[in-house]
Amino acid sequence: SNFRWAMSDLINAFEASHPHQLRQVNASSGILFNQITFGAPFDVMLSANSRYPQQLEQLNLAVPESRFTYAEGKLVLAFSDTMQAIPCSFSNDNHLPTVILSCFTAALTNVRQQRSKLAVANPDIAPYGIAAQQALQHLGLWDVTRQHLVRGSNVGQAYQFVATGNTAAGFVALSQMSALQNQASDSLAYWRVPENWYQPIRQQAILLQSGKKNLAALSFLVFLKTGEAKDIIERHGYTTR
Amino acid sequence: MSLLVSLELQRKAFHISVQTALDSNGVTAIYGHSGAGKTTFLRWLAGLEKNTVGNLVFNNEVWQDENTFLPTQQRQIAYVFQDARLFPHLSVLGNLQYAYQRRFNDNGPLLEHVCEWLDMSHLLENNVTTLSGGEQQRVAIARALLSSPRLILMDEPLESLDQQSKEHILQHLEKLHQQLSAPILYVSHNLEEVNRLADHLLVLQQGKVIAQGSMLELSSRTDLSLSHEDNAASIIVATVDRHDEHYQLSELVVDDDLRVFLTAIDHDINTAVRLRIPARDVSITLEQPKNSSILNILPCVIDEIEIQKSGATHARVLVRLHFANQYLLARLTRKSVDRLKLHSGQKVFAQIKTVALLNEHRY
Amino acid sequence: MSLLVSLELQRKAFHISVQTALDSNGVTAIYGHSGAGKTTFLRWLAGLEKNTVGNLVFNNEVWQDENTFLPTQQRQIAYVFQDARLFPHLSVLGNLQYAYQRRFNDNGPLLEHVCEWLDMSHLLENNVTTLSGGEQQRVAIARALLSSPRLILMDEPLESLDQQSKEHILQHLEKLHQQLSAPILYVSHNLEEVNRLADHLLVLQQGKVIAQGSMLELSSRTDLSLSHEDNAASIIVATVDRHDEHYQLSELVVDDDLRVFLTAIDHDINTAVRLRIPARDVSITLEQPKNSSILNILPCVIDEIEIQKSGATHARVLVRLHFANQYLLARLTRKSVDRLKLHSGQKVFAQIKTVALLNEHRY
Amino acid sequence: MSPHDLDAILLTLKLAAVTTAILLLLGSPLAWWLANTRCRIKPALEAVVALPLVLPPTVIGFYLLLAFAPSSALGQFWLATTGDSLAFSFSALVIGSVLYSLPFVVQPLQASFEQLPKSLLEAAATMGASLKDQFFSIIMPLSKRSFITAASLGFAHTVGEFGVVLMIGGNIPGETQVLSIALYDKVENLQYTEAHWLAGGLVVFSLLLLATIYRFNRPAAIGSIKGVSH
Amino acid sequence: MSPHDLDAILLTLKLAAVTTAILLLLGSPLAWWLANTRCRIKPALEAVVALPLVLPPTVIGFYLLLAFAPSSALGQFWLATTGDSLAFSFSALVIGSVLYSLPFVVQPLQASFEQLPKSLLEAAATMGASLKDQFFSIIMPLSKRSFITAASLGFAHTVGEFGVVLMIGGNIPGETQVLSIALYDKVENLQYTEAHWLAGGLVVFSLLLLATIYRFNRPAAIGSIKGVSH
Ligand SMILES: Nc1ncnc2c1ncn2[C@@H]1O[C@H](COP(=O)(O)OP(=O)(O)OP(=O)(O)O)[C@@H](O)[C@H]1O
Ligand SMILES: Nc1ncnc2c1ncn2[C@@H]1O[C@H](COP(=O)(O)OP(=O)(O)OP(=O)(O)O)[C@@H](O)[C@H]1O
Ligand code: MOO
Ligand SMILES: [Mg+2]
Ligand SMILES: [Mg+2]
């Protein structure tokens, strides 16, 4: 469900150039997966990871070979207004990895000292949660932050916790930050997490069995791979490869 | 009607066992002390008591036996409960209409008539929850009568009414009863009411029938506790002979030659009526009294003198008098019995205060 | 007690307006036809009627005025409701204990005693929902008495009881009443009960007080509807003179020289008692009867002859007799009045059947 | 408010109305039977009725998902009878909501029925009222307050339903996207302003509706009887 | 079953018990007042009480999240008093559950109180029973069935709560990870077997518990009075 904003723009662009109408159904990837296994009338699934599409393939619910990575998600650490002081600042382009590392460490320590919490998506189920865990492990802070973690059922919830000020900081998706900027509401301060701290979040799309003969579904998947689509996706804070 | 009854019912320590056949079309009173089982018996007749062993056959229609149990709503009866049980969500009129709309046939009285004679026309729009006790009771009676039942069960329906309303309702009940021709089973512990209204009597004591028969017969028996009640009375049959317009009296003949007077009744000449003569209103003189305000003085023969045993009533004696074929009960002090040296077979005069005579409905 | 009452209360078409002062320590009967406002009045006294304008002062304690409204639970009263209102989740014993545990003082009777004289010891374990009508009523009375109240309000408490239980309870109520020394306001439309029990009387008609005063005084007035009731009676005061063990009779003296007999009472010699003499039990002779079973024959003077107007009772006439300082009412047929040529001032003999005399509690 | 939101609102109202109607039809006789039976299996049945209360909606939703799947018996039966697949259809939502809200209708009704004076039913029976007649002429009006409670609990619980619908609905706009899901979606979408408006509108509407219901729903006055007696 | 699952079960039971206790304490007087008042604001207040019924739990959860934030009045007050932040604490869950389940306790009680024969309370008052005394000696035992209904609806609704807890809980094992969330996680995580076991256990446990409650809860017999009268 981190892809919803990009998806809206993609559908608009798609419908402008194609004679098809699409319906977008948002939910966390896990829910969507479950629903598909129990016969949901969906044609295409855009998951936030590669695990669910793979399983769908194995279960013979999806068209083999139709699976591909449409975007790679980026993790950020967002701060709420209640974060009392962000101890340092940097820009991803011009600072040394060690500086970045110490900034993150200082910020997360600060969260602990404020007796506040750190929001993440549930690492057990949500791709961004797994990434957050990997980042924390990379920092060597996983064990100490564990009892300060608040786990949203998906990355959307993690974002809510931060945005409402209930946690001082949280690991969320870059796409959410750009969505918020589009809405021109108060934006949160955030740092991008260096990409080598976590496994790439490969978001994969797959054609489902029921979409096999749906021309709209097929052409949308084709559309997703076009440059036009990739531009849109990248604008929303993903990379495409 | 014929009602064949065989009932065994156990409720904790209380047991009812009744085997009887009631075969009158009139009013059968069920009399008994508090806790004798009157209500329970009536409820069973209505089909409201579960877990009973018994047979109940009404006019050849089986209401209950080993295999059958006709539910209450199919018995086509009416029941005036000891508590009024008005429907609180309906107005007085609503309560009446409830019964009227579901009436079992069209022989019954009209809604307006019932309202009129139960004096409740001014209450029709009222909320039943604001009615006085007596008003509630009247509405309950009206409601029961409006369903034109085949059998009417009434459980102390007149208790919370004043004498005047009671009188009024009893009169109409008698009339209505003839019109509906539905037999009435009437529970009461008011002996006067019972005497007045009932043709037949069933006396219950601790769940057993201890006496049963026609009112006439039972009321002159001195061996029943009935005759020892404060309100004990004898009942005699007389024929209307003459109406005295001027004094508003009627003159009746008992056994061809004896005459009694009572407050004008509107029965035709030559109809037979029942007269109720409370034992305590009868006094005895040895000579024919003269210049007495008592109009009714009957020559009688003393039949039986029953010295009562119980302490409190030891001062009094019940004397059964006998004239022609009928019996009179008189309650006298023992002192008078001794003073007048009363004994069986003696010829005496019974003085009965005219005003103490009550007229009775058809016999 | 003194109870100062001023009440205005409007319920739809019904209006109560009562201004009165009740200042007796005895039993005050509230008498009136169905719908007269008796229950409403009693409820207001108990603090159960809201939206009323009035003042109520009990023994100098303000229960209600413009600024005050003492809630029911602080008035320390007992109320026997027209319906029993037993608590269905408690056994009979539970209901009694409910009141007993909350009693207002320790002057009241013990639980065992009350159970005994209300004949309910065998019912204590029972579920109140299975009690018979009369049993429920007895439990309700017991419950009210057990709270040792300062004022007892009773709304037709004896209606569903048979004569015998009624008698029994009345006797104990009289005794208890003396012990508790709580005044009783007693609603009833049974004139006999009222006569028997009450020292004072308040007659309500359509929400207004139409008569009020001592029982003695009111009962001999022929201008009140009271004396035209079927059960009308006069009340006379007499002094116990002698007890006749043998015949179980007591001999009393009225106004120094007249003697009356009645069933043995256990009052001491020389105590004054009240005697109730139902008008319909009094007959008149011009000569002193001889050899009559009637023991009580009093020489009197005719005071007033009241020809009644209403149709149904046109046959009867109410005659007020006068002997020394006291009055007797007699109901005779108009025919007898004419036949005997009765007129005011005439000397006659009043015959009263001994057994019709009722003894009264302390006067 | 977008047309999607309007769709969601209408769909929700329709779902709640249909569900409530079905619940009242099924629930009243069930509650009546439960209130009166002395049958042995009564406690067991009561427990089964109460089950949806205790189970997290997601659990119920998950098992419903299993049951509705085209491969399941029910799913196949439905497909054979109606020609449509049950899963992710409006009918599926109705079935789910009925199951989920059943105790909210049955329990208040049963409690009310058990408090109902049986004596009045006896009286009605003596006047010839059949059981059905008694139900409509006595029980219903005397339990009016509880019927309204039951209906509004059932309705409201369906409107507010989230977990079950999340699982079995599929969030398909105009078909299974109900208000609660749409709102959740807005929040997840970070459209807080829209969410506030939608939620605020819902609050105001509900308050007005409820206040009106309660305003006109004075209870039947069993309690305030002066003297039921004589 | 993992130790986490056990934690979740215990936490859920604790939450439900605490919530039910608070609800009964708050809800009984409120219901009594609502059943008896003739105050003008009654319908409005009834509507407010009923509001949690109509609002999707996620909406309630979202607004609670706003209210609990350290920047909000409530959040600051809590932080100042307890030194801890309110959000994601057990207390927050209790507050949320109490609000969310309030109508489930208040409505059945109110319905029952309104059906209660006032005449019995009048009788109790004449025997000197104060209002409080009347409540415990008459109202409570006569409304036993409805208290049990209210308590079990409240308890169960809390056990089954999902949306609100999802929003305000933060899924902290041992503190805010309740059963419904744990189950949801399992399903999302495709741990179906574990989910089946947990859900199955929950079903069996609930059935047994409920059946036992209902077994021992025969209603007070107001209704079956033979003749309340005379
Ligand atoms: N279910 C029951 N369990 C225990 N005792 C019962 C039950 N039903 C009735 N009784 C008892 O049976 C007896 C008869 O009750 P019933 O109501 O028939 O008396 P009744 O003759 O109508 O008296 P009343 O004139 O006082 O109304 C009473 O003592 C009552 O307590
Ligand atoms: N709230 C009310 N609304 C309308 N009428 C009322 C209300 N309360 C009482 N009444 C009327 O007031 C009158 C007096 O009622 P109340 O109960 O005081 O009579 P009562 O003297 O006790 O009669 P009974 O002997 O029949 O019990 C009745 O006609 C009754 O219908
Ligand atoms: O697939 Mo999501 O967007 O983290 O739940
Ligand atoms: Mg009875
Ligand atoms: Mg009254």
PDB file of N, CA and C in Angstrom, chain D residues 200-221:
ATOM      1  N   GLY D 200     -16.151  13.567  10.105  1.00  0.00           N
ATOM      2  CA  GLY D 200     -16.982  14.593  10.752  1.00  0.00           C
ATOM      3  C   GLY D 200     -18.420  14.511  10.262  1.00  0.00           C
ATOM      4  N   GLY D 201     -18.569  14.353   8.957  1.00  0.00           N
ATOM      5  CA  GLY D 201     -19.911  14.234   8.395  1.00  0.00           C
ATOM      6  C   GLY D 201     -20.619  13.020   8.957  1.00  0.00           C
ATOM      7  N   LEU D 202     -19.891  11.931   9.051  1.00  0.00           N
ATOM      8  CA  LEU D 202     -20.459  10.695   9.593  1.00  0.00           C
ATOM      9  C   LEU D 202     -20.914  10.904  11.040  1.00  0.00           C
ATOM     10  N   VAL D 203     -20.065  11.576  11.807  1.00  0.00           N
ATOM     11  CA  VAL D 203     -20.396  11.836  13.206  1.00  0.00           C
ATOM     12  C   VAL D 203     -21.667  12.663  13.309  1.00  0.00           C
ATOM     13  N   VAL D 204     -21.709  13.750  12.550  1.00  0.00           N
ATOM     14  CA  VAL D 204     -22.865  14.644  12.636  1.00  0.00           C
ATOM     15  C   VAL D 204     -24.131  13.909  12.194  1.00  0.00           C
ATOM     16  N   PHE D 205     -24.017  13.210  11.073  1.00  0.00           N
ATOM     17  CA  PHE D 205     -25.169  12.461  10.574  1.00  0.00           C
ATOM     18  C   PHE D 205     -25.650  11.442  11.604  1.00  0.00           C
ATOM     19  N   SER D 206     -24.698  10.697  12.162  1.00  0.00           N
ATOM     20  CA  SER D 206     -25.064   9.653  13.118  1.00  0.00           C
ATOM     21  C   SER D 206     -25.708  10.265  14.344  1.00  0.00           C
ATOM     22  N   LEU D 207     -25.103  11.353  14.818  1.00  0.00           N
ATOM     23  CA  LEU D 207     -25.638  11.990  16.012  1.00  0.00           C
ATOM     24  C   LEU D 207     -27.080  12.427  15.780  1.00  0.00           C
ATOM     25  N   LEU D 208     -27.316  13.048  14.632  1.00  0.00           N
ATOM     26  CA  LEU D 208     -28.665  13.524  14.345  1.00  0.00           C
ATOM     27  C   LEU D 208     -29.633  12.349  14.252  1.00  0.00           C
ATOM     28  N   LEU D 209     -29.209  11.332  13.508  1.00  0.00           N
ATOM     29  CA  LEU D 209     -30.065  10.161  13.334  1.00  0.00           C
ATOM     30  C   LEU D 209     -30.392   9.522  14.676  1.00  0.00           C
ATOM     31  N   LEU D 210     -29.343   9.287  15.452  1.00  0.00           N
ATOM     32  CA  LEU D 210     -29.537   8.621  16.737  1.00  0.00           C
ATOM     33  C   LEU D 210     -30.400   9.461  17.666  1.00  0.00           C
ATOM     34  N   ALA D 211     -30.098  10.765  17.704  1.00  0.00           N
ATOM     35  CA  ALA D 211     -30.874  11.634  18.591  1.00  0.00           C
ATOM     36  C   ALA D 211     -32.346  11.607  18.199  1.00  0.00           C
ATOM     37  N   THR D 212     -32.603  11.549  16.889  1.00  0.00           N
ATOM     38  CA  THR D 212     -33.991  11.499  16.441  1.00  0.00           C
ATOM     39  C   THR D 212     -34.647  10.193  16.873  1.00  0.00           C
ATOM     40  N   ILE D 213     -33.924   9.099  16.660  1.00  0.00           N
ATOM     41  CA  ILE D 213     -34.462   7.806  17.102  1.00  0.00           C
ATOM     42  C   ILE D 213     -34.795   7.860  18.581  1.00  0.00           C
ATOM     43  N   TYR D 214     -33.855   8.300  19.378  1.00  0.00           N
ATOM     44  CA  TYR D 214     -34.059   8.271  20.818  1.00  0.00           C
ATOM     45  C   TYR D 214     -35.126   9.259  21.257  1.00  0.00           C
ATOM     46  N   ARG D 215     -35.229  10.347  20.497  1.00  0.00           N
ATOM     47  CA  ARG D 215     -36.224  11.362  20.821  1.00  0.00           C
ATOM     48  C   ARG D 215     -37.641  10.768  20.727  1.00  0.00           C
ATOM     49  N   PHE D 216     -37.849   9.965  19.697  1.00  0.00           N
ATOM     50  CA  PHE D 216     -39.195   9.463  19.468  1.00  0.00           C
ATOM     51  C   PHE D 216     -39.429   8.101  20.093  1.00  0.00           C
ATOM     52  N   ASN D 217     -38.474   7.688  20.837  1.00  0.00           N
ATOM     53  CA  ASN D 217     -38.577   6.337  21.353  1.00  0.00           C
ATOM     54  C   ASN D 217     -38.699   6.370  22.860  1.00  0.00           C
ATOM     55  N   ARG D 218     -39.848   6.815  23.316  1.00  0.00           N
ATOM     56  CA  ARG D 218     -40.092   6.728  24.760  1.00  0.00           C
ATOM     57  C   ARG D 218     -40.504   5.289  25.070  1.00  0.00           C
ATOM     58  N   PRO D 219     -39.995   4.786  26.174  1.00  0.00           N
ATOM     59  CA  PRO D 219     -40.279   3.376  26.453  1.00  0.00           C
ATOM     60  C   PRO D 219     -41.728   3.134  26.830  1.00  0.00           C
ATOM     61  N   ALA D 220     -42.204   1.922  26.541  1.00  0.00           N
ATOM     62  CA  ALA D 220     -43.527   1.498  27.001  1.00  0.00           C
ATOM     63  C   ALA D 220     -43.488   1.447  28.523  1.00  0.00           C
ATOM     64  N   ALA D 221     -44.578   1.871  29.128  1.00  0.00           N
ATOM     65  CA  ALA D 221     -44.517   2.142  30.560  1.00  0.00           C
ATOM     66  C   ALA D 221     -44.912   0.948  31.402  1.00  0.00           C
TER      67      ALA D 221
END
